[in-house]
mmCIF file of C-alpha atoms in Angstrom:
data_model
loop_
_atom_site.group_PDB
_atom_site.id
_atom_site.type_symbol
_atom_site.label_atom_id
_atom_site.label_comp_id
_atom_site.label_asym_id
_atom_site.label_seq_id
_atom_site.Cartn_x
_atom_site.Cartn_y
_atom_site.Cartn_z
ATOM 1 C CA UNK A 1 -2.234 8.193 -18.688
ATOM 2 C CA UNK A 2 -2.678 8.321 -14.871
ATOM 3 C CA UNK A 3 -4.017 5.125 -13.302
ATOM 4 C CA UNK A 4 -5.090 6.313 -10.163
ATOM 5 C CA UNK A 5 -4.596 9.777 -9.310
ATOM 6 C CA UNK A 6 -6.292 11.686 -6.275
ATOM 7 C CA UNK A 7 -6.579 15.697 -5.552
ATOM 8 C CA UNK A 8 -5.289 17.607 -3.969
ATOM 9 C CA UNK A 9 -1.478 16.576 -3.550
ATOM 10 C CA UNK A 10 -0.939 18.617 -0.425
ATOM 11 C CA UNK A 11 -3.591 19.992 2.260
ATOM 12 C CA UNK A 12 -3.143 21.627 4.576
ATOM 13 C CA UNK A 13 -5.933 22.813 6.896
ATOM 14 C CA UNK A 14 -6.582 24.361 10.413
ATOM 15 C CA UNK A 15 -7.876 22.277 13.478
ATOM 16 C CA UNK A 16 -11.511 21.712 12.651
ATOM 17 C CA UNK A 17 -12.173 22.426 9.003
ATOM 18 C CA UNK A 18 -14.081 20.299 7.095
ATOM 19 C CA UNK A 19 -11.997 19.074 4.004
ATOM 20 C CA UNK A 20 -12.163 16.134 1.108
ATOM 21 C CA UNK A 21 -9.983 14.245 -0.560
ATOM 22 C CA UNK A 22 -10.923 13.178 -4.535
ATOM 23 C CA UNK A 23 -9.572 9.754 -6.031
ATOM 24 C CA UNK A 24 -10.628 8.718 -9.763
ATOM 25 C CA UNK A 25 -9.707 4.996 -11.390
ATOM 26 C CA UNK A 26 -9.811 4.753 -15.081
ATOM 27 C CA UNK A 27 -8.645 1.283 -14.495
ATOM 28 C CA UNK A 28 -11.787 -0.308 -14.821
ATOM 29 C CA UNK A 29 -11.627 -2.034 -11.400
ATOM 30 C CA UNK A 30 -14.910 -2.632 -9.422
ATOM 31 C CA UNK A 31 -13.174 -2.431 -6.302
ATOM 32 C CA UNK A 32 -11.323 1.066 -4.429
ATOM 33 C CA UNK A 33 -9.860 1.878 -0.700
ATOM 34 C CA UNK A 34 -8.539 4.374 1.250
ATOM 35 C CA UNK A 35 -5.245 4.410 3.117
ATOM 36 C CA UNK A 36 -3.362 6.078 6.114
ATOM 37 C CA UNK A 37 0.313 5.915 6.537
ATOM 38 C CA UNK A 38 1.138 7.767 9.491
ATOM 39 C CA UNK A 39 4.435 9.459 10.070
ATOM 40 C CA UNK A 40 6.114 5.961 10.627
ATOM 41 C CA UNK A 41 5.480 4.722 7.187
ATOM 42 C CA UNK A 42 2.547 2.565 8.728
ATOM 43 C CA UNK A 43 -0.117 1.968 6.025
ATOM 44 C CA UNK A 44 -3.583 1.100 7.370
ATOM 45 C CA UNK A 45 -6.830 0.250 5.497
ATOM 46 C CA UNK A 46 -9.877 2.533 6.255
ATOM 47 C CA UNK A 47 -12.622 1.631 3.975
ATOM 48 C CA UNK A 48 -12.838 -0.209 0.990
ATOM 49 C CA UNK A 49 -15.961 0.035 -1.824
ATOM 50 C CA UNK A 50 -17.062 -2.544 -4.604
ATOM 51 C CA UNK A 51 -18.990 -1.320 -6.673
ATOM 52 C CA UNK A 52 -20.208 1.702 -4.898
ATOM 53 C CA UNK A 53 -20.840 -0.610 -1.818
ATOM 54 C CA UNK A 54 -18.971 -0.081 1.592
ATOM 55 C CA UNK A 55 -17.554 -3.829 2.002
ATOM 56 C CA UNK A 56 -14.259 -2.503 4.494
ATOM 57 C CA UNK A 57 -15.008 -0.023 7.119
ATOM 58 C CA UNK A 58 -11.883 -0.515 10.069
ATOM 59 C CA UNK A 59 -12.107 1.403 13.491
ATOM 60 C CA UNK A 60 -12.120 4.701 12.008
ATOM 61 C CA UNK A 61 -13.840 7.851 13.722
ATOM 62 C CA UNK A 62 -17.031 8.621 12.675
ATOM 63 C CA UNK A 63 -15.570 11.894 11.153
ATOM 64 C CA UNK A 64 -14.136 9.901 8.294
ATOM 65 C CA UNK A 65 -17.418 9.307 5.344
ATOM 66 C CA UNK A 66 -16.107 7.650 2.675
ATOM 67 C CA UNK A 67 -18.231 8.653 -0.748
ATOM 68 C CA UNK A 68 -18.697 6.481 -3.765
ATOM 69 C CA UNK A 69 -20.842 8.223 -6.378
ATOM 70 C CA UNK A 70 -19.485 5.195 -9.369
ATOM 71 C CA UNK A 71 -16.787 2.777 -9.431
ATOM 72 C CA UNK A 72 -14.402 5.207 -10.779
ATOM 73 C CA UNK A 73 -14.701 7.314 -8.182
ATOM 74 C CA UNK A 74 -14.191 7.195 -4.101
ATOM 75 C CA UNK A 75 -13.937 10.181 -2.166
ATOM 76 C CA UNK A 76 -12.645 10.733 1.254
ATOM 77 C CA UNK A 77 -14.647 13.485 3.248
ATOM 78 C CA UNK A 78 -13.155 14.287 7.257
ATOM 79 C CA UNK A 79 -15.402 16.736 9.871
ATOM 80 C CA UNK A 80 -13.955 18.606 12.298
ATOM 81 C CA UNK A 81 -10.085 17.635 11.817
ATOM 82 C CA UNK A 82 -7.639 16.995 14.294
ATOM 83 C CA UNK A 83 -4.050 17.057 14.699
ATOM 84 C CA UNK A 84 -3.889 13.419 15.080
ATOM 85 C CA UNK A 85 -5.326 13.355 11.259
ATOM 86 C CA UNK A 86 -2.214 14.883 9.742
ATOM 87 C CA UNK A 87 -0.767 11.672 7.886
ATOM 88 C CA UNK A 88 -0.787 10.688 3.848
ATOM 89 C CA UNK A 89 -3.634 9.277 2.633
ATOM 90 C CA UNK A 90 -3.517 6.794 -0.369
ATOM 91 C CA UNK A 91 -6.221 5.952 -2.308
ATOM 92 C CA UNK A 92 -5.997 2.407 -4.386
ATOM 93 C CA UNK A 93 -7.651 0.875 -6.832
ATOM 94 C CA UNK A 94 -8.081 -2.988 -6.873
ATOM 95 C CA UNK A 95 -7.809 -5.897 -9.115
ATOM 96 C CA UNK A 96 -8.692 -9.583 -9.355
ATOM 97 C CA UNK A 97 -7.167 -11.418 -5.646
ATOM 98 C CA UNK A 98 -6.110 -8.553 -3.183
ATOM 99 C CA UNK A 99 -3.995 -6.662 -5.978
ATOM 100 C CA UNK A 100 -4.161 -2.781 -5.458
ATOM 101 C CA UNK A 101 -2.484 0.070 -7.707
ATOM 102 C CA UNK A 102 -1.868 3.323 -6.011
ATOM 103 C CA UNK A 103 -2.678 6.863 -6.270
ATOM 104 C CA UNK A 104 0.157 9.467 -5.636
ATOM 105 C CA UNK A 105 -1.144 10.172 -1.921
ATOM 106 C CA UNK A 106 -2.257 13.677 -0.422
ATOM 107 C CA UNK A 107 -0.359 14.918 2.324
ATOM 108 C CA UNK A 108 -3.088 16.161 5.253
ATOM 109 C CA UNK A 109 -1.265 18.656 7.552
ATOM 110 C CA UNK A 110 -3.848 19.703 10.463
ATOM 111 C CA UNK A 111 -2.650 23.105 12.386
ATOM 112 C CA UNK B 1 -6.448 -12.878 11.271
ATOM 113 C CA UNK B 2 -3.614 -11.986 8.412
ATOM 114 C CA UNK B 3 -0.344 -10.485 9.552
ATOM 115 C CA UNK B 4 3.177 -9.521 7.838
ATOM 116 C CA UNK B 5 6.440 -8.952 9.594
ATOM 117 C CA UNK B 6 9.107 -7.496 8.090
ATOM 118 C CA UNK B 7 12.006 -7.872 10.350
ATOM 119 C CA UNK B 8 14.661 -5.450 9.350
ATOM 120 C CA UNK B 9 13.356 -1.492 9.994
ATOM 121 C CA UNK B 10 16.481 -0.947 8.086
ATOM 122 C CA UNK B 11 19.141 -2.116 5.316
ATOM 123 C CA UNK B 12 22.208 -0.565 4.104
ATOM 124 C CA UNK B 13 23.820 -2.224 0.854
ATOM 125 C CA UNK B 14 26.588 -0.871 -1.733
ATOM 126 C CA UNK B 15 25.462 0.077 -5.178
ATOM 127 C CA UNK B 16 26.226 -3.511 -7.188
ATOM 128 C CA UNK B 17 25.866 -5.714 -3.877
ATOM 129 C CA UNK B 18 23.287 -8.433 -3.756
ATOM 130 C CA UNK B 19 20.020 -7.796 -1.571
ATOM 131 C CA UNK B 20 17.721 -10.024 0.242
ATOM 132 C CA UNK B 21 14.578 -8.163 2.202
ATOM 133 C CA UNK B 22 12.746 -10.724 4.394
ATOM 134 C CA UNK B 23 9.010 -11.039 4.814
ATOM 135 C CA UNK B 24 7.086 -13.533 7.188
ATOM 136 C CA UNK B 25 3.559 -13.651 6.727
ATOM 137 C CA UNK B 26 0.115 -15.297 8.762
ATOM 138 C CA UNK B 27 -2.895 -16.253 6.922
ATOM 139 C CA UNK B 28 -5.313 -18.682 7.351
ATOM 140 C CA UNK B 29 -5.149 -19.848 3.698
ATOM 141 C CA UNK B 30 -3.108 -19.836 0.638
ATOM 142 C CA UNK B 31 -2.322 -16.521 0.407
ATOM 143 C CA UNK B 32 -1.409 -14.035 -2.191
ATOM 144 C CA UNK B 33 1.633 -12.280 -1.670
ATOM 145 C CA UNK B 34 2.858 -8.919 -2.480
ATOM 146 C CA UNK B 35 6.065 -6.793 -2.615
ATOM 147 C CA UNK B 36 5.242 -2.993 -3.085
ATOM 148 C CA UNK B 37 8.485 -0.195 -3.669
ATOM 149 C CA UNK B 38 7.624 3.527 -2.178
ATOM 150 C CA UNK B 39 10.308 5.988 -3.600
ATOM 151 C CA UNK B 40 10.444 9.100 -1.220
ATOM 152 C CA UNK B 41 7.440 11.315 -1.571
ATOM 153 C CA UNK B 42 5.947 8.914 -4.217
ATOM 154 C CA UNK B 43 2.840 6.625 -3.499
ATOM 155 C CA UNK B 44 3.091 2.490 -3.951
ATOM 156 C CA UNK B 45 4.520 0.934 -6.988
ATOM 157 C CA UNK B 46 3.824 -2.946 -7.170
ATOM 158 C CA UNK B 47 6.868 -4.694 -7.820
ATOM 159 C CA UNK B 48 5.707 -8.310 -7.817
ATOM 160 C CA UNK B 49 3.029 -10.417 -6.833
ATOM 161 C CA UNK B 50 2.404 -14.197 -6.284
ATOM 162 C CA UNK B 51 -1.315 -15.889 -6.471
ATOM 163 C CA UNK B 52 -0.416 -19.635 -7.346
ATOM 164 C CA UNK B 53 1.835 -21.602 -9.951
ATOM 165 C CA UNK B 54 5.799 -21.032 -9.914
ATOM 166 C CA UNK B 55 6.654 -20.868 -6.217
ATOM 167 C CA UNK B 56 9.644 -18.025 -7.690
ATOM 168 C CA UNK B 57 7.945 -14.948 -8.798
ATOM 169 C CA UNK B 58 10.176 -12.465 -11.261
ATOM 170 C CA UNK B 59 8.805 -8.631 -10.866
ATOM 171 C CA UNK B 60 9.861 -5.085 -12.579
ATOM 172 C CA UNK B 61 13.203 -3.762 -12.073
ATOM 173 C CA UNK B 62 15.154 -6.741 -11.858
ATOM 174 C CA UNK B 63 13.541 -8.208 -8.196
ATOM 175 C CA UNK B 64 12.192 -11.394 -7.723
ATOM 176 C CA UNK B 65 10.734 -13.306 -4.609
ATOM 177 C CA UNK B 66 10.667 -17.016 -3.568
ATOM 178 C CA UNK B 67 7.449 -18.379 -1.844
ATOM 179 C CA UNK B 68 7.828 -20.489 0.954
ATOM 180 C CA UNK B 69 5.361 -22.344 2.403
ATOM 181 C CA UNK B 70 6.953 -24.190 4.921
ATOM 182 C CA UNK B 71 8.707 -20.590 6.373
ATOM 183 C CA UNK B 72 6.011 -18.435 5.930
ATOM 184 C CA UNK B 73 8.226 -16.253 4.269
ATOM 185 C CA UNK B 74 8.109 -14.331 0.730
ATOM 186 C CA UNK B 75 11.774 -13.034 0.829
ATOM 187 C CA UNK B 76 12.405 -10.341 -2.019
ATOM 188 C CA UNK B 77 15.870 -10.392 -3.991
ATOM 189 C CA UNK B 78 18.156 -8.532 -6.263
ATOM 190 C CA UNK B 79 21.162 -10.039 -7.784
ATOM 191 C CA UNK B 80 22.785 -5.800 -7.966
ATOM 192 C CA UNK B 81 21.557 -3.100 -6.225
ATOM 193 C CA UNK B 82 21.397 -0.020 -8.278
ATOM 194 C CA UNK B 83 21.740 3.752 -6.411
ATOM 195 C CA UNK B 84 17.811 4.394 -7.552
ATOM 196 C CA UNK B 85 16.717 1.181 -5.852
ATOM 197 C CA UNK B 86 16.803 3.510 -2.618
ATOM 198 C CA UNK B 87 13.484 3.320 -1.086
ATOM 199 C CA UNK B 88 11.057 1.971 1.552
ATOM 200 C CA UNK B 89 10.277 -1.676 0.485
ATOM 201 C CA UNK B 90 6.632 -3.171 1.771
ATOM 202 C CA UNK B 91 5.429 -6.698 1.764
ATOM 203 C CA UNK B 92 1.608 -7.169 2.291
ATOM 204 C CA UNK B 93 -0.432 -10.537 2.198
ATOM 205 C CA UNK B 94 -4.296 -11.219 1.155
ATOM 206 C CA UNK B 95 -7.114 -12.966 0.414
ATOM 207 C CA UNK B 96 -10.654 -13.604 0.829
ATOM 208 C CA UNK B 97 -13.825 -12.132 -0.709
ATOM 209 C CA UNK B 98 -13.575 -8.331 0.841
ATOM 210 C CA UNK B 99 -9.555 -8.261 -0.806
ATOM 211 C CA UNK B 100 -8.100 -6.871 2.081
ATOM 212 C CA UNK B 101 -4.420 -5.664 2.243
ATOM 213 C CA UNK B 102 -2.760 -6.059 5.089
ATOM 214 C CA UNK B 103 0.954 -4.943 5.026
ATOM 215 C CA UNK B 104 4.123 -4.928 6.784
ATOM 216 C CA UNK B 105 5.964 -1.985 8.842
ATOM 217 C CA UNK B 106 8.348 -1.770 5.832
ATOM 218 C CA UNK B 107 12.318 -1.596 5.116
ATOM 219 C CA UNK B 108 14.106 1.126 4.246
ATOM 220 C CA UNK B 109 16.887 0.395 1.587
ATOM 221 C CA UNK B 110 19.883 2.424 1.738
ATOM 222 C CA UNK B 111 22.361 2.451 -0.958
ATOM 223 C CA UNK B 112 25.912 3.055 -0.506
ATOM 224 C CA UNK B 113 27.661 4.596 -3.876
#
């Protein structure tokens, strides 16, 4: 039974498209985020929701909107992508004191 | 502001050799402590975690990290290195109301047959 899963696995897109990105919980957790780990392995918070409220928002470009229709859910939605998007982005689910469980990632390749 | 340093990019060990990843950390507070394994294509798998209590923290897989306060450092062990241990290794520290992550570069593990 999948903790945290997100969809799709893979994506890849063309300079400019308008994609999204779909992570579910079943954990139960009232808190979820959204990762980047660029091609280095470097893993850098975007935006971070408890309880469908927008507590974390880093320096990301305004072409990042981060959706939270319930707690289960946070979606990732990017405008107009660039090549400097391509990266994997992880979506995580948190517990009590900082401690996150993973989703399997999606791979964003921008052409 | 909350910072990790992992100092080796890189470690190569034999397959039954002991292994010791170091982690240096900066918080403001006490801090809670994390050790997360990446396999290759996979996403984060928690391996161990330390809040309070028992200063030596035992984790899945057969790791377990010491807490020191006085170092700044949550060092991650393994008595034998198995083949499948192979993988990028990430410490991250946090805290504080918004529970915000903040993790190191990472070390790749390499194991030698």
């Amino acid at each position: 039974d999948t903790a945290v899963s997100q969809t799709p696995k893979y994506l890849v897109t063309q300079m400019g498209n308008d994609k999204s990105i779909k992570c579910e919980q079943n954990l139960g957790h009232d808190t979820m985020y959204w990762y980047k780990q660029d091609s280095k392995k470097f893993l850098k918070i975007m935006f971070s929701y408890n309880n469908k409220e927008l507590i974390i928002n880093e320096t990301v470009p305004n072409r990042f909107s981060p959706k939270s229709p319930d707690k289960a859910h946070l979606n990732l939605h990017i405008n107009s992508l660039e090549l400097g998007d391509s990266a994997v982005y992880f979506c995580a689910s948190g517990g009590r004191a900082s401690e996150q469980y993973f989703g399997p990632g999606t791979r964003l390749t921008v052409t | 502001a909350q910072s990790v340093t992992q100092p080796d990019i890189h470690i190569t060990v034999s397959e039954g050799a002991s292994l010791e990843l170091r982690c240096n950390y900066s918080y403001g507070a006490t801090p809670y402590l994390f050790w997360y394994v990446q396999s290759p294509g996979q996403g984060l798998q928690l391996l161990l975690k330390y809040f309070s209590g028992d200063t030596l923290v035992q984790g899945i897989k057969g790791f377990e990290a010491e807490f020191k306060r006085s170092q700044s450092s949550f060092n991650l062990r393994k008595p034998s290195v198995h083949w499948s241990d192979a993988a990028e290794y990430f410490c991250a520290v946090g805290g504080g109301s918004n529970y915000k992550l903040t993790f190191g570069k990472g070390t790749l593990l390499t194991v030698n047959p």
